[in-house]
Coordinates of C-alpha atoms in Angstrom, one line a residue:
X3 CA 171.8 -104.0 170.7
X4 CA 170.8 -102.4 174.1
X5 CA 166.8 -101.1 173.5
X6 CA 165.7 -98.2 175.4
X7 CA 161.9 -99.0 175.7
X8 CA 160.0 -95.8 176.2
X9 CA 156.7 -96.6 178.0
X10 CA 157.6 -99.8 178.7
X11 CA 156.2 -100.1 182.1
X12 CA 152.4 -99.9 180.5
X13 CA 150.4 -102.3 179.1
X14 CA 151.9 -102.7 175.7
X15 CA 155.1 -101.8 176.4
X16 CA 155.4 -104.0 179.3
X17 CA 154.9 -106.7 176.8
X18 CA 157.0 -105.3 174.2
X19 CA 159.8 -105.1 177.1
X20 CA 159.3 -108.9 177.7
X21 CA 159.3 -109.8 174.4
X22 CA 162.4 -107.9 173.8
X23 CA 164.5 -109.4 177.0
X24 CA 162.9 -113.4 176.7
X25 CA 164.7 -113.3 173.6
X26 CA 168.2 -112.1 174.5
X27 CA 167.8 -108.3 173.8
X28 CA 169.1 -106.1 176.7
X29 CA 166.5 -103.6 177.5
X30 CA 166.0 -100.8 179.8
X31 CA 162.7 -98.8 180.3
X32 CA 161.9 -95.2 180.6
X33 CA 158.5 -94.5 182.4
X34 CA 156.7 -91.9 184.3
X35 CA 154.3 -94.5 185.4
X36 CA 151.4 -92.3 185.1
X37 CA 150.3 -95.4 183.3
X38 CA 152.6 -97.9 183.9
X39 CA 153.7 -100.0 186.9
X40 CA 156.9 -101.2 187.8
X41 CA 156.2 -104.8 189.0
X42 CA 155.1 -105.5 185.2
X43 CA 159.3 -105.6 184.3
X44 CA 161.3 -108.7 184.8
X45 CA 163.4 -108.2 187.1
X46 CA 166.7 -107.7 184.6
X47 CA 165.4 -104.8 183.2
X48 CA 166.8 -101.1 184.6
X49 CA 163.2 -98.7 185.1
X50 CA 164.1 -95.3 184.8
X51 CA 161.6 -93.1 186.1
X52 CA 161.1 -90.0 184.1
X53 CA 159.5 -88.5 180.9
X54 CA 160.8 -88.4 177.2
X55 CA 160.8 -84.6 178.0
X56 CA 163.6 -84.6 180.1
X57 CA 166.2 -83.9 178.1
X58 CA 168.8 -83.9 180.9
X59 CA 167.4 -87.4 181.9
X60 CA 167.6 -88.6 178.1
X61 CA 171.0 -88.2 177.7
X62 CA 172.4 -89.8 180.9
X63 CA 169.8 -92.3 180.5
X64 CA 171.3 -93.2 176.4
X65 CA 174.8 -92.6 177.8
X66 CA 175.2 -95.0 180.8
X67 CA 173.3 -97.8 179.5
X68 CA 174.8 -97.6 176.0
X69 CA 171.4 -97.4 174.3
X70 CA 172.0 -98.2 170.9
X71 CA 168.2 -98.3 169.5
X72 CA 164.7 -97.0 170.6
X73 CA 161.3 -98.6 170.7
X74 CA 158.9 -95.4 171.6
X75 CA 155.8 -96.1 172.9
X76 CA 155.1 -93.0 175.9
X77 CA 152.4 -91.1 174.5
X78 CA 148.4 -90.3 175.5
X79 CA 146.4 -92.2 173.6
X80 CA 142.4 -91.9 174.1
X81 CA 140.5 -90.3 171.2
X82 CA 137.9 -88.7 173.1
X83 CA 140.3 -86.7 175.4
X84 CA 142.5 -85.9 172.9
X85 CA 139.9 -83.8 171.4
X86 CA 138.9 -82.0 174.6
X87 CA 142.6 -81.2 175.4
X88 CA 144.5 -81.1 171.8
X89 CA 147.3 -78.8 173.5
X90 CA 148.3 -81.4 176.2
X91 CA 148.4 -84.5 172.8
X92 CA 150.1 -82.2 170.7
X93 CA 152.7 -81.4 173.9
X94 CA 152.8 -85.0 174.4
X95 CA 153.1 -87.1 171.6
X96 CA 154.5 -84.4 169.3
X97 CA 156.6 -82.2 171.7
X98 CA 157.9 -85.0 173.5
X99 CA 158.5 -87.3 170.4
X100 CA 160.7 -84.2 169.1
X101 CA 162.7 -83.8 172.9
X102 CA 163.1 -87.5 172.7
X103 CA 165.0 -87.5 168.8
X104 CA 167.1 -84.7 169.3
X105 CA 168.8 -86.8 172.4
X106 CA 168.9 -89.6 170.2
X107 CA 170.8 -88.2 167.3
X108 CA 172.8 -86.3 169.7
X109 CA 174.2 -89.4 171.2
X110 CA 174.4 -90.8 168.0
X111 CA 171.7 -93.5 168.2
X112 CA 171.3 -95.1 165.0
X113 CA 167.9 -97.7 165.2
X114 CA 164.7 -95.9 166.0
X115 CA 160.9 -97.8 165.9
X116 CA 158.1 -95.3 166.4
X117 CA 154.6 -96.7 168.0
X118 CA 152.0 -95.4 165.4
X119 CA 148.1 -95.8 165.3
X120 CA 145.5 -96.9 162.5
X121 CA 143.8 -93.7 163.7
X122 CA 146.3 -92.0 161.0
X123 CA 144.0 -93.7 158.6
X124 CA 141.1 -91.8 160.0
X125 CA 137.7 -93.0 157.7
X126 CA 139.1 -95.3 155.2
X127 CA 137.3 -96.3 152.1
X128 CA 139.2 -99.5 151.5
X129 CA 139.2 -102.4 152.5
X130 CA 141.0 -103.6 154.0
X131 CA 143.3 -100.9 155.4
X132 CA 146.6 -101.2 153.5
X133 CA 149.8 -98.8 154.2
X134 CA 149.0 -97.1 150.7
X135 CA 145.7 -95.9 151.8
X136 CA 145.6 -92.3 152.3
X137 CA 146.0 -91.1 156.1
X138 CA 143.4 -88.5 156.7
X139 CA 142.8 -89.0 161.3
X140 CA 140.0 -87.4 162.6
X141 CA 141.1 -86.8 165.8
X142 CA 143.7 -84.6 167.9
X143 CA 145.4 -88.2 168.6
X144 CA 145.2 -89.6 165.0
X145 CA 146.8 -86.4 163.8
X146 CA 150.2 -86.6 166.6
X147 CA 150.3 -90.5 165.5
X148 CA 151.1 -89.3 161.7
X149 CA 152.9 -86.0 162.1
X150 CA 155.3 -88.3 164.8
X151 CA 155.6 -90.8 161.8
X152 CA 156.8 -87.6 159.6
X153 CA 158.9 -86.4 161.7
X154 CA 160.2 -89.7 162.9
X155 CA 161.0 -90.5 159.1
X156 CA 161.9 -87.1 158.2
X157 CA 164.8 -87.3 161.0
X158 CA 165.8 -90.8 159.8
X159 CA 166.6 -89.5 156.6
X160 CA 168.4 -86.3 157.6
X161 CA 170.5 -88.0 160.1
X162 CA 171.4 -91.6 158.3
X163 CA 168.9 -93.7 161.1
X164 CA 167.4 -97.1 160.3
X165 CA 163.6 -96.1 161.7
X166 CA 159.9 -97.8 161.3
X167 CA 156.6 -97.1 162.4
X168 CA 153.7 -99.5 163.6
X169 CA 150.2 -98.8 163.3
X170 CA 148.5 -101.1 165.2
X171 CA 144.9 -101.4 164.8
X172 CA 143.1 -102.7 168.3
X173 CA 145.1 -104.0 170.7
X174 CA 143.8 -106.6 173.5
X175 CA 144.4 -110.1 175.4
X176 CA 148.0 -110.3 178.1
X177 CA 150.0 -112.8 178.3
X178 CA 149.3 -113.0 181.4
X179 CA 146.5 -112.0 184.0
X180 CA 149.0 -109.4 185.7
X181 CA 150.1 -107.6 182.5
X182 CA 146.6 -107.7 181.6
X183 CA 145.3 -103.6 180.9
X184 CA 143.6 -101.5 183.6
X185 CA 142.2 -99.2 181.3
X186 CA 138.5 -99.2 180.8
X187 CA 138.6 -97.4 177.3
X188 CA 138.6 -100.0 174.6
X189 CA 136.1 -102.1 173.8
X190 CA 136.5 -105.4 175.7
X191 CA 137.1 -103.8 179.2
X192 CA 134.3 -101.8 178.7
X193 CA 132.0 -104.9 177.9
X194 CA 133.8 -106.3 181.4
X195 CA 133.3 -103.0 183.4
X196 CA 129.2 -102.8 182.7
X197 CA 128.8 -107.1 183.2
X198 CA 130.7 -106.4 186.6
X199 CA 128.8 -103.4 187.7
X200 CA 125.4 -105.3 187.0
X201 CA 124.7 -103.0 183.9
X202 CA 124.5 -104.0 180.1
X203 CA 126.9 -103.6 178.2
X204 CA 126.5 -100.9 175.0
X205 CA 126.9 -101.3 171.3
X206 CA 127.2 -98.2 170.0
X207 CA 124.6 -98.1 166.7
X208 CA 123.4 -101.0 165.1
X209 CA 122.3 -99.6 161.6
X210 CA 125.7 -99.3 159.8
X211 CA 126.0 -100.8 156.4
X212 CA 127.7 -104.5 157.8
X213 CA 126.5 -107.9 157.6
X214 CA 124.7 -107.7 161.6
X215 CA 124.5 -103.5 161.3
X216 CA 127.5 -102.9 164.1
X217 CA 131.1 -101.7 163.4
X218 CA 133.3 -104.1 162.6
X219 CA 137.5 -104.1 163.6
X220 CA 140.3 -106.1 163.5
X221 CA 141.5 -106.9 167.1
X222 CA 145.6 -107.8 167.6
X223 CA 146.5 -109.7 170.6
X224 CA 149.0 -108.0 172.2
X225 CA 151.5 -110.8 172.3
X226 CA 151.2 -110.9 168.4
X227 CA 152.0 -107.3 168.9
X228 CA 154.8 -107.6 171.1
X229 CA 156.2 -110.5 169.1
X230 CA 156.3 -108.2 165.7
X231 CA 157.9 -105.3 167.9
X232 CA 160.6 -108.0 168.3
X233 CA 160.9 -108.8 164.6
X234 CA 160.7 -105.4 163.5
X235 CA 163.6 -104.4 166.5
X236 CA 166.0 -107.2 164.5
X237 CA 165.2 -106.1 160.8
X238 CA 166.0 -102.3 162.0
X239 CA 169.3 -103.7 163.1
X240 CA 170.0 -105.0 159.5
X241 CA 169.1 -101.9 157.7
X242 CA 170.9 -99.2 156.3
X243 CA 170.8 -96.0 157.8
X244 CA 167.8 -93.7 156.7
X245 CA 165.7 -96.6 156.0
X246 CA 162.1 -96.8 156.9
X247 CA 159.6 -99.6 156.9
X248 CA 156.0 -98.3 157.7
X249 CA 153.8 -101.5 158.5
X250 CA 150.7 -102.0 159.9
X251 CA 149.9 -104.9 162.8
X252 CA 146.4 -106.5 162.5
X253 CA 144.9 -109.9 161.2
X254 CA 143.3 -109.2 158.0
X255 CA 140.2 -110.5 160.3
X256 CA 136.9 -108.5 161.0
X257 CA 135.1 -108.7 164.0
X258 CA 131.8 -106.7 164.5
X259 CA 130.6 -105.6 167.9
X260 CA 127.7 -107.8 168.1
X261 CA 129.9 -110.6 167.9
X262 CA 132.6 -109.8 170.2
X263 CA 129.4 -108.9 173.1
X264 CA 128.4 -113.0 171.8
X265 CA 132.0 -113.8 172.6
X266 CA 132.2 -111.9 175.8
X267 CA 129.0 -113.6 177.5
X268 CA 130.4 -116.9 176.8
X269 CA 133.7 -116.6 178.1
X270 CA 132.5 -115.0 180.8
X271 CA 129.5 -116.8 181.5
X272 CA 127.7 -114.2 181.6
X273 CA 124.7 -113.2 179.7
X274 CA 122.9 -111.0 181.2
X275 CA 121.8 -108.1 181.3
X276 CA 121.9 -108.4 177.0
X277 CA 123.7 -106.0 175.4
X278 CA 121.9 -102.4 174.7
X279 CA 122.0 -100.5 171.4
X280 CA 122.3 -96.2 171.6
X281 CA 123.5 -94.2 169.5
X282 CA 126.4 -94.2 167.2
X283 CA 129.4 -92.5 168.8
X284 CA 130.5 -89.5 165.9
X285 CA 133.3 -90.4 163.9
X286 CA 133.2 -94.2 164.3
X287 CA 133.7 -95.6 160.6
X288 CA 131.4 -99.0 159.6
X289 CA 134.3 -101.4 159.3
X290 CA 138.4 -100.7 159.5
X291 CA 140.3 -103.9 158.9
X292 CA 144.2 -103.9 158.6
X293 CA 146.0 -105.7 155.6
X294 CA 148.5 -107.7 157.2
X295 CA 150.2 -108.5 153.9
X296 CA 153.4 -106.4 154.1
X297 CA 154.3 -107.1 157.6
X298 CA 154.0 -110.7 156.6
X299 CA 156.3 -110.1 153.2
X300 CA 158.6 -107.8 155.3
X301 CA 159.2 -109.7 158.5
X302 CA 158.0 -113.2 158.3
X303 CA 155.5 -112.3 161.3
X304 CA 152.0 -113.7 161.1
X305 CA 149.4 -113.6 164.3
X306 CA 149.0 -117.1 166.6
X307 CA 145.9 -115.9 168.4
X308 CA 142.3 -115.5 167.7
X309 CA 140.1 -113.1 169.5
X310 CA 139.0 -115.9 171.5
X311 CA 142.4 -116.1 173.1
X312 CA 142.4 -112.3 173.7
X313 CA 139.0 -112.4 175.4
X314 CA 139.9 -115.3 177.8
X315 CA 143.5 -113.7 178.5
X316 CA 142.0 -110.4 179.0
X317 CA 139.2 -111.4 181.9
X318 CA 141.8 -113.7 183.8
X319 CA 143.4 -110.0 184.0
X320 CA 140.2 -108.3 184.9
X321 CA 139.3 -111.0 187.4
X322 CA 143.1 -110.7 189.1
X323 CA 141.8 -106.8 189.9
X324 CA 138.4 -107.2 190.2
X325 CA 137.8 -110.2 192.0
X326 CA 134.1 -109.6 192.6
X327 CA 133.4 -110.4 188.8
X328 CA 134.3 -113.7 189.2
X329 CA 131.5 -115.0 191.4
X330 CA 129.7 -117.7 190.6
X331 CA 129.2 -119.0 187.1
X332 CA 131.5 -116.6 185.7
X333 CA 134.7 -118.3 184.3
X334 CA 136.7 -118.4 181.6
X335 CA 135.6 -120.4 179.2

């Protein structure tokens, strides 16, 4: 198999890319590196610089390097912008995604895994979060992640390929400090950006119906991810053309927000300013934890790290680019 790795020069996909080569894969990336950067790839691995809107660049890209499956991770992915510019998420991750298949069938491209979102589950009711439960997202970005997963399945059947989609609930850790994210958008950078800057970090609400009152989610390291992009790559390499596995990647484990800020101040030593309660953000649900049963069943994958682990990996990272945060008695503990 020869993997085309579409945003493979970000911070998942970097490690998806590495995962993918480390293990005897051949692999070559396509990136605009809006996001990405190009000194996150091994040095084996061909970085085509372009978008998965380029159709012209698609097909020379699938042809000369013999693609023979796709691991599609380019796409915008903050929930908050996503609902101020719905036309530019939609051209994106929906356009884009579409651009992207017809090249693939076209050259006759018969594996396809599609990077999904637990945003398709939107609110959920259960608990945990299995692939049954009913997909309503309640965002611009939540609603590209499941009409990509219909259309990516919808094409699978039509055109006899093998295809699966991920929805991975919240991503964080490297594997090491320099594929570590820059983004400041999830949770744990966030907690790093305010404890560097002087300022306190912010749990958003702390009256939701949970055992401490804050939200509570399950956190994947992104090895763990990158490591069941790997299995998943191999099973769609075994399977019949037209089937689909639809799985999500969590632990099963729930973390609330009040205990991740705990976790935070003692990795990092430090403590102060304490964390400060506002308001809840709109749309947050009280708890969203994955089932990780069928990926287990399916693949044989299970998670190795703890959100202790993705913590300390995750300020080595920040410390690499922000050196000033690690002044005295701030370490990794």
């Amino acid at each position: 198999m020869t993997w085309l790795v579409t945003g493979g020069a970000g911070y998942i996909g970097a490690h998806v890319a590495r995962a993918l080569s480390e293990a005897g894969e051949r692999v070559v990336v396509l990136d605009d590196l809006s996001n990405g950067l190009p000194e996150r790839l091994p040095p084996e691995v061909p970085l085509v610089r372009g978008t998965v809107s380029d159709r012209p660049l698609l097909d020379r890209t699938l042809a000369e390097h013999g693609v023979t499956g796709v691991v599609h991770l380019a796409a915008k992915k903050q929930v908050g912008e996503s609902v101020e510019r719905p036309l530019a998420y939609y051209r994106e991750n929906v356009h884009g995604l579409t651009v992207l298949l017809e090249a693939v069938v076209a050259a006759g491209v018969r594996r396809f895994l599609f990077s999904s979102s637990a945003a398709v589950y939107g609110m959920p009711e259960e608990d945990p979060v299995t692939e049954d439960t009913p997909c309503v997202p309640l965002s611009p970005y939540g609603e590209t992640k499941l009409a990509g997963e219909w259309l990516v399945r919808a094409t699978g059947r039509a055109h006899g390929m093998a295809t699966a989609c991920l929805r991975y609930f919240n991503v964080a850790g490297a594997a090491r400090p320099e594929l570590a994210d820059l983004g400041v958008s999830n949770v744990i950078p966030m907690f790093f950006d305010a404890l560097t800057r002087g300022e306190a970090p912010r749990i958003f609400g702390d009256d939701y119906p949970t055992p401490d009152g804050t939200c509570i989610r399950d956190y994947i390291h992104v090895v763990d991810l990158a490591d069941a992009h790997l299995a998943t790559a191999r099973r769609l390499a075994e399977l019949p053309g037209g089937e689909d596995l639809t799985l999500n990647v969590g632990t099963g484990r729930g973390v609330s927000v009040r205990e991740l800020a705990d976790l935070v101040a003692e990795v990092t030593g430090v403590r102060e300013p304490a964390p400060l309660v506002v308001a809840r953000r709109p749309g947050d649900p009280a708890g969203v934890v994955a089932s990780a049963e069928r990926i287990g069943k399916e693949l044989g994958w299970a998670p190795r790290y703890g959100v202790r682990q993705m913590v300390a990996s995750a300020w080595e990272g920040w410390c690499l680019r922000h050196p000033e945060a690690g002044g005295s008695g701030r370490g990794v503990g």
